[in-house]
Amino acid sequence: MPANSLTDRLFSNPAMARVFSAENTVQRMLDVEAALAHALAVEDVIPEAAVVPIQSACKAARIDMKALSAAARHAGNLAIPLVKQLTAEVASIDAQAARYVHWGATSQDIIDTGMVLQLREAIDLLEVELAELADALAGLAHRHRDTPMIGRTWLQHALPITFGLKAAGWLDAVLRHQQRLAALRADIAVLQFGGAAGTLASLGNRGLPVADALARALALQLPELPWHAHRDRMAECATVVGLLTGTLAKIARDLSLQMQTEVGELAEPSAPGRGGSSTMPHKRNPVACVNALAAAARVPALVSTMLAVMDNEHERALGGWQAEWDTLPEIASLCGASLSSLRDVIEGLEVNAERMHANIGQTRGLVMAEAVSLALAAHIGRAHAHERVEAACRAALAQDTGLREALAADPDIATRLSAAELDKLFEPLAYTGEAGALVDRVLAAHRARKG
Amino acid sequence: MPANSLTDRLFSNPAMARVFSAENTVQRMLDVEAALAHALAVEDVIPEAAVVPIQSACKAARIDMKALSAAARHAGNLAIPLVKQLTAEVASIDAQAARYVHWGATSQDIIDTGMVLQLREAIDLLEVELAELADALAGLAHRHRDTPMIGRTWLQHALPITFGLKAAGWLDAVLRHQQRLAALRADIAVLQFGGAAGTLASLGNRGLPVADALARALALQLPELPWHAHRDRMAECATVVGLLTGTLAKIARDLSLQMQTEVGELAEPSAPGRGGSSTMPHKRNPVACVNALAAAARVPALVSTMLAVMDNEHERALGGWQAEWDTLPEIASLCGASLSSLRDVIEGLEVNAERMHANIGQTRGLVMAEAVSLALAAHIGRAHAHERVEAACRAALAQDTGLREALAADPDIATRLSAAELDKLFEPLAYTGEAGALVDRVLAAHRARKG
Amino acid sequence: MPANSLTDRLFSNPAMARVFSAENTVQRMLDVEAALAHALAVEDVIPEAAVVPIQSACKAARIDMKALSAAARHAGNLAIPLVKQLTAEVASIDAQAARYVHWGATSQDIIDTGMVLQLREAIDLLEVELAELADALAGLAHRHRDTPMIGRTWLQHALPITFGLKAAGWLDAVLRHQQRLAALRADIAVLQFGGAAGTLASLGNRGLPVADALARALALQLPELPWHAHRDRMAECATVVGLLTGTLAKIARDLSLQMQTEVGELAEPSAPGRGGSSTMPHKRNPVACVNALAAAARVPALVSTMLAVMDNEHERALGGWQAEWDTLPEIASLCGASLSSLRDVIEGLEVNAERMHANIGQTRGLVMAEAVSLALAAHIGRAHAHERVEAACRAALAQDTGLREALAADPDIATRLSAAELDKLFEPLAYTGEAGALVDRVLAAHRARKG
Amino acid sequence: MPANSLTDRLFSNPAMARVFSAENTVQRMLDVEAALAHALAVEDVIPEAAVVPIQSACKAARIDMKALSAAARHAGNLAIPLVKQLTAEVASIDAQAARYVHWGATSQDIIDTGMVLQLREAIDLLEVELAELADALAGLAHRHRDTPMIGRTWLQHALPITFGLKAAGWLDAVLRHQQRLAALRADIAVLQFGGAAGTLASLGNRGLPVADALARALALQLPELPWHAHRDRMAECATVVGLLTGTLAKIARDLSLQMQTEVGELAEPSAPGRGGSSTMPHKRNPVACVNALAAAARVPALVSTMLAVMDNEHERALGGWQAEWDTLPEIASLCGASLSSLRDVIEGLEVNAERMHANIGQTRGLVMAEAVSLALAAHIGRAHAHERVEAACRAALAQDTGLREALAADPDIATRLSAAELDKLFEPLAYTGEAGALVDRVLAAHRARKG
């Protein structure tokens, strides 16, 4: 058991782990071999009688995985020893049929198309979980549309916002990623089939017809031409998943900052043992956020690898293609782990609206200075108002009192703004501008997407 | 003059350099301020009379760039000192109007929207040059549709292909990038306008109407909500440009390998002094390929930076946003330099078809073994044919002779395949399968795109 | 003016900017040419009379920088047009001497050795500022050796520590980087001199003697052989500076988290206008921390570029070497900017020890549970003590009271631990273990280093 | 079985795989627990009687790995469930002793120190194989000290060098990496032991003595203070291994380019089935080079991850530490795979000196132009000589003849340089300058290192 099979568990999405398991990797390659037999028979390249024996042998359970893995090192890729094992399996069923295994294909055709099938599964999975996350975020934005909290810039209190606006911002980004994933799914569902040098020469004049039949059998697009050494689709897959991982990290970063002991506005859902500590009973560690942040710390570099290896030499690369094999699954797996962790957190998020409200007051009213200044401007002009309020702010800080008290001490202000008016001005929700309308816009977009 | 202004010249696309020059950076920010004044007046937030004075001051030529640059360090961003200079300029025209400069906006609104305007220009530029590259590649694919050359895998001779197929492969990838750039242009042309904490609170109930008018004035989309701390669009821009840079590197890699002294199939267009050496008159260094390869060596890491800084804290980031400022322009600039270099090379590429033909013979016929084996199979069965040809190959290597000679020495073969048949089998173009049809598919796609 | 000359200012260390300015870049290359003339004359390869004319022309002020930059693009590197200009300058002094300019050298000899000279300057600069930072940290660790604060893990309160321990941790890492920089300075101060293919062939049997004289003239080591295509020293320089940048980011991360409005334990030194906001008088944005964090967000990827381009082809690379030219200076510049920012912050750091003390109480004593449990164990055994204290913690959380109150409510505990004992147990500094001794160890190491 | 356990085999070094196997990962953590029990007893913190039961349970074979892996996800790290299993195992031997398992330690103490022990093993392994590679390279440099070949810059023929010089360049870089590894081994062999917040508070006044005893038991250094959140040592390990991987890639790049069909100067050692192709008998794919190049394509990005996550928050990180767990072993594993592959290749490298000699002639003498020009300068002055030879070069290219023929056609030259002299000038080895001496310098350094 390699060590990362230990630590991978810490950061894994079990469904995604199945997509990129050894079993599924081999099965998808065998699916390509099975479909190829069918396509070759349809185009009369091989006898129809060979199809059933070949297809019935194309089961991962029939493959000796340990032997496969050991032989791969010698051969330089997985397809060569897999075809060998498959041929032997077919031969055990029908010796004649064994002659037609892998006909016309090159190793890379099988490996790349198998990977495409896995990536399609991975995207399907991400789409399902992302839709669940979107729903949970929409619920949050809806419920907290008018829950005031402090907006923070540079990790400093700025002005009031609403927690609904924050959640809507998260949701808005998620909606964009849903669009990106849908577009990606279409872009990468493309057959790889070109033979040794991409000309399909060994199939004579049946090359393109077989390719077309194969693409249809696998529900993939037939590309204009084989793309053995053009990896932009694979790299694009990495980038789109990388972008999603980045947004998940932004959400996790916000959550974890709001979960700080000193802030206390949010908490991960509690469960026995989760994020706890035997010696420190007050601790509720944000384990899901850590999952998302650790994943996001690793994915950008992996994406750069996918971009860096695009300069494949000639008709098949010398290292660049091989560097993709572990990298792309790792990106998808890390994103999947981050996504399922965050979805769980958002679905069960504990929101402390009281603490949000209380935190707004940490600066003792200074964050409302802009609101007061604008109100005062109606009476004494903008420039003068700004000046008076700024002076009150300085006074508040110097005398260690609240802004409201400092304002009261300035007769220029006290005579213009009544206590009732000041009450209103120090009501944070009254100074959240378009926050509600912005939340509504995003919720409408979410509803529209769900159709 | 910073040192990189020296070396940047080595790798620059002058038009792209103008897009990201200090002058244009400032002008695009001023364009946003000018459009904001208009939008505020349309919505009656500021007096109509303030618009002309503000707009007439919004000229980069009026800005003291050195003072701006010096002040920026103190202020933490470019917008704060720029607004100060702008306000002073407006005041010199109309003191009243100066009060309405930058009304309701935050620094990030101006910086981000200015960057969006620059990126739109950058994409326009890439699209023009990429279309020129596509045309040049189409010409190459068309002219060399039937020019045989050796296909190489793992830097080893594999089977014959055509140079047209290789060029069509390059073109096919370029066509995909044209689609990606078009989609990107739409995705990123989005207004940033949210005020200090993204609520537009200081505009009272005019926030969204002003935003809408501002977006229309700049021909940008109005987003569902401000995106100060959601950087996926910016990061997406980096990834799409990064993908294009990767494909350009693949083309440059192929070109440079074919330009090796020992291969000699291609050469960069010659010009006095270009890529030469005073002491070594035989040298024609592939300088444009170096441009493309050096750019591609730098871009993937820069893209990873853009992905890594997506986890912006709360409503405005602490470092992540600032890390974008130089990174995104650098990505666009490197891609632009690579693209213009490669376009020039492809437009003037010297193709040595004779050398391509001669190189096919380097293995003295071994690369035709598969073709011979398939032909022989019609006579003596596939398995037996494979065995005989393999033996002939071994003999050819052992006796240091050609495959054709070795085949002739095997009576089993000599009696089955006539000299005329063997002539045909050793004609590389006869064993390039669907190469011609594949080229035609891509050329059709290129024509379709041009409409 | 390229845009990044605007934004670079935001993140710059002026002294480091001078090291990598165009002027200094050219001057260091000219220094190599001047030393080469001397070395060639010493070994009687060129006439002694040529030395003075060449050396007197080796002044950056004599070079037309614009023309140089423009010509470099055509030539593929800076050295070719620089040697041309230099030769013309020498010829204007002494036509005979002009024949001996750049004798025996190749462009890369001049560019690489010039870069080595700049890197040595850059390291000297980093060493000075790092020593200043170390001193400031030592002061902090000393002054706050016994200032209690809360230790935080996973952004959650854990156990008390001291601010001195935190500062000592920062200092300890800085001391390691001082060692690394000193080792690096020795490693990279190495001459590059090999001629066109690294054999020094054009110098006949004077190659090594000239190289030796040249190395001595520049106070550089003579390497075993030229290293045109072996870039490990340059890449090592990137990694060592990258490591330092990472530690600076760790310090900046801690500072910025402690500077949060809700935490308020630290503040950047205040200065008129610094990190302020005209509308938000309460704001003191941590601008220096942003500098350090933005730099650290960019450097790791740049380091990966330096590692990725090490696979230089044959005797001189095709893109890999060229990709270093801007990357290495950018790494040094970003690190320099981060370092000077942080040094300034630490030298003027405002420490709010009261707030540190108050923050320990945020969990109302829960962070002292371990201390109480250990004390109670002496009376009722470890297992039983742990159980009772855990119950008290749960009770405190449930009843929204402090741990001390909850403990008092448990007669099992109240009878064992007197009020005085409890007072002591809830004194944070009493439960900081070896913190003081650990601070002393680091301070001793700092003193030892200063010698 | 995760998919990467399939593909990892393609790129693995079996001995390195053992170092980072799940079994060894767990064993090294248990080694720390065992040593801790000893150290605690030495300092009288726990009873001596507890040591043997604890130590006898500290065997990886006693651990249920599946349960461990499953529980780790819930717990957030491997140490928590491991300590639980270990405690149960100890209890099954001696219930009293079980109370003292993991006393005073925090999870990170065990995980980090375990990783340090694994890294020390990994470095030991790299050092052994690197020494073997150095020996093989020294053999190559020695045997081919005077084997002429063409030097290539920008993938173009430049001037003659020797294969010995090339091999010596590889060796010289390897010698530097041997020094770096030795320094690294000392730097990272450091204990991690600080308890929950790095103060060792729960050990009262026995904290530092226990730490000291623990360090001695594990043959590790005692650091000045715990380094839970200061990761520069771990990141340094990544960079040093990354640098080595880069040099290995440089060697593999050179090898693979020299192994091209058109160049044919080198070949990987042949073995039945190795790098072959059933259909293409002429193929000998450079599989070991691919291993090294694919590894090197992945490592730089992984190093950037290690640098990027150094900004650990406060006393324990929120994602940054966790991101190291798989990244650092992956870097070591990829480097190990590259190293063992390359060592095998160099030990069995097939060198075709004839082909090297023949390839020098590809430009038909143009690469000797500099040599001729220098010789002629003695007769007609440098400037005039350069001019004549350049003209001859142009003539040779224009008339598609060799330089020697073109020189003979110029009476100015023919009268000055005799046929015998020209013979000598066109003898490549005569124009390799200091190549032999440079080889000797490196071989001497290699011998000195071996002592």
mmCIF file of C-alpha atoms in Angstrom, chain A residues 1-12 14 20-23 25-26 65 68-70 72-74 76-78 253 256 272-274 286 290 293-294 297-298 301-302 304-305 309 313 318-319 322-323 325-327 330 340, chain D residues 1-12 14 20-23 25-26 65 68-70 72-74 76-78 253 256 272-274 286 290 293-294 297-298 301-302 304-305 309 313 318-319 322-323 325-327 330 340:
data_model
loop_
_atom_site.group_PDB
_atom_site.id
_atom_site.type_symbol
_atom_site.label_atom_id
_atom_site.label_comp_id
_atom_site.label_asym_id
_atom_site.label_seq_id
_atom_site.Cartn_x
_atom_site.Cartn_y
_atom_site.Cartn_z
ATOM 1 C CA MET A 1 0.000 0.000 0.000
ATOM 2 C CA PRO A 2 1.658 3.253 -1.106
ATOM 3 C CA ALA A 3 1.708 5.936 1.565
ATOM 4 C CA ASN A 4 -0.491 8.257 -0.403
ATOM 5 C CA SER A 5 -3.221 5.661 -0.266
ATOM 6 C CA LEU A 6 -3.202 6.511 3.441
ATOM 7 C CA THR A 7 -3.207 10.253 3.117
ATOM 8 C CA ASP A 8 -5.385 10.306 0.019
ATOM 9 C CA ARG A 9 -8.140 9.051 2.244
ATOM 10 C CA LEU A 10 -7.896 12.203 4.254
ATOM 11 C CA PHE A 11 -8.783 14.240 1.238
ATOM 12 C CA SER A 12 -10.933 11.967 -0.810
ATOM 13 C CA PRO A 14 -15.168 8.229 -2.486
ATOM 14 C CA PHE A 20 -9.947 6.874 -10.990
ATOM 15 C CA SER A 21 -9.472 3.514 -9.301
ATOM 16 C CA ALA A 22 -7.260 0.960 -11.011
ATOM 17 C CA GLU A 23 -10.343 -1.141 -11.745
ATOM 18 C CA THR A 25 -9.095 2.781 -15.339
ATOM 19 C CA VAL A 26 -8.683 -0.693 -16.786
ATOM 20 C CA MET A 65 -3.875 -6.169 -11.849
ATOM 21 C CA LEU A 68 -0.422 -5.640 -15.275
ATOM 22 C CA SER A 69 1.212 -3.074 -13.066
ATOM 23 C CA ALA A 70 4.505 -4.932 -12.994
ATOM 24 C CA ALA A 72 3.664 -1.779 -17.458
ATOM 25 C CA ARG A 73 6.987 -0.572 -16.177
ATOM 26 C CA HIS A 74 8.862 -2.660 -18.658
ATOM 27 C CA GLY A 76 6.408 1.929 -20.936
ATOM 28 C CA ASN A 77 2.630 2.111 -20.768
ATOM 29 C CA LEU A 78 -0.427 0.254 -19.476
ATOM 30 C CA ARG A 253 -11.160 30.783 3.199
ATOM 31 C CA SER A 256 -12.573 29.481 8.089
ATOM 32 C CA PRO A 272 -19.436 13.192 17.417
ATOM 33 C CA GLY A 273 -15.646 13.262 17.143
ATOM 34 C CA ARG A 274 -15.595 15.595 14.170
ATOM 35 C CA PRO A 286 -12.856 23.297 10.574
ATOM 36 C CA VAL A 290 -8.889 22.325 5.655
ATOM 37 C CA LEU A 293 -7.767 24.652 1.368
ATOM 38 C CA ALA A 294 -5.234 21.839 1.215
ATOM 39 C CA ALA A 297 -2.957 24.575 -2.341
ATOM 40 C CA ARG A 298 -1.988 21.646 -4.536
ATOM 41 C CA ALA A 301 0.789 23.682 -9.524
ATOM 42 C CA LEU A 302 -0.660 20.503 -11.000
ATOM 43 C CA SER A 304 0.779 24.285 -14.468
ATOM 44 C CA THR A 305 2.277 20.865 -15.121
ATOM 45 C CA VAL A 309 3.847 19.506 -20.971
ATOM 46 C CA GLU A 313 7.467 16.299 -29.679
ATOM 47 C CA LEU A 318 8.894 12.003 -25.001
ATOM 48 C CA GLY A 319 7.740 12.507 -21.424
ATOM 49 C CA GLN A 322 3.397 10.379 -19.668
ATOM 50 C CA ALA A 323 3.476 13.246 -17.161
ATOM 51 C CA TRP A 325 -1.220 10.187 -16.458
ATOM 52 C CA ASP A 326 -1.178 10.823 -12.722
ATOM 53 C CA THR A 327 -1.550 14.576 -12.847
ATOM 54 C CA GLU A 330 -4.997 13.986 -9.115
ATOM 55 C CA SER A 340 -17.906 17.195 -1.333
ATOM 56 C CA MET D 1 -6.189 -0.126 -5.774
ATOM 57 C CA PRO D 2 -5.976 3.588 -6.723
ATOM 58 C CA ALA D 3 -5.100 4.248 -10.348
ATOM 59 C CA ASN D 4 -1.820 5.845 -9.499
ATOM 60 C CA SER D 5 -0.672 2.597 -7.970
ATOM 61 C CA LEU D 6 -0.816 1.401 -11.593
ATOM 62 C CA THR D 7 0.979 4.282 -13.222
ATOM 63 C CA ASP D 8 3.300 4.900 -10.321
ATOM 64 C CA ARG D 9 4.888 1.612 -11.213
ATOM 65 C CA LEU D 10 5.845 3.043 -14.554
ATOM 66 C CA PHE D 11 7.935 5.667 -12.891
ATOM 67 C CA SER D 12 9.078 4.047 -9.727
ATOM 68 C CA PRO D 14 11.308 0.209 -5.857
ATOM 69 C CA PHE D 20 7.238 5.954 1.356
ATOM 70 C CA SER D 21 5.051 2.868 1.584
ATOM 71 C CA ALA D 22 2.173 2.876 4.039
ATOM 72 C CA GLU D 23 4.011 0.316 6.137
ATOM 73 C CA THR D 25 5.203 5.569 7.043
ATOM 74 C CA VAL D 26 3.458 3.955 9.986
ATOM 75 C CA MET D 65 -3.955 -0.346 7.934
ATOM 76 C CA LEU D 68 -6.281 3.374 10.099
ATOM 77 C CA SER D 69 -6.823 4.853 6.682
ATOM 78 C CA ALA D 70 -10.596 4.977 7.144
ATOM 79 C CA ALA D 72 -7.796 9.151 9.443
ATOM 80 C CA ARG D 73 -10.339 10.900 7.282
ATOM 81 C CA HIS D 74 -12.597 11.505 10.210
ATOM 82 C CA GLY D 76 -8.050 14.878 10.144
ATOM 83 C CA ASN D 77 -4.670 13.194 10.426
ATOM 84 C CA LEU D 78 -2.993 9.799 10.679
ATOM 85 C CA ARG D 253 17.354 15.652 -22.700
ATOM 86 C CA SER D 256 17.340 11.560 -26.025
ATOM 87 C CA PRO D 272 14.649 -8.206 -24.713
ATOM 88 C CA GLY D 273 11.370 -6.312 -25.044
ATOM 89 C CA ARG D 274 12.792 -3.056 -23.704
ATOM 90 C CA PRO D 286 14.431 5.670 -24.945
ATOM 91 C CA VAL D 290 11.151 9.266 -20.801
ATOM 92 C CA LEU D 293 11.816 13.653 -18.473
ATOM 93 C CA ALA D 294 8.308 12.832 -17.266
ATOM 94 C CA ALA D 297 8.037 17.678 -15.939
ATOM 95 C CA ARG D 298 6.155 17.103 -12.710
ATOM 96 C CA ALA D 301 5.306 22.384 -9.878
ATOM 97 C CA LEU D 302 5.328 20.147 -6.814
ATOM 98 C CA SER D 304 6.257 25.336 -5.977
ATOM 99 C CA THR D 305 3.461 23.845 -3.883
ATOM 100 C CA VAL D 309 2.253 26.557 1.575
ATOM 101 C CA GLU D 313 -1.234 30.281 10.130
ATOM 102 C CA LEU D 318 -5.073 25.431 8.133
ATOM 103 C CA GLY D 319 -4.328 23.450 4.992
ATOM 104 C CA GLN D 322 -1.716 19.023 5.170
ATOM 105 C CA ALA D 323 -0.814 19.866 1.569
ATOM 106 C CA TRP D 325 1.839 15.136 3.159
ATOM 107 C CA ASP D 326 1.574 13.716 -0.346
ATOM 108 C CA THR D 327 3.636 16.362 -2.104
ATOM 109 C CA GLU D 330 5.898 12.454 -4.519
ATOM 110 C CA SER D 340 17.652 4.927 -11.049
#
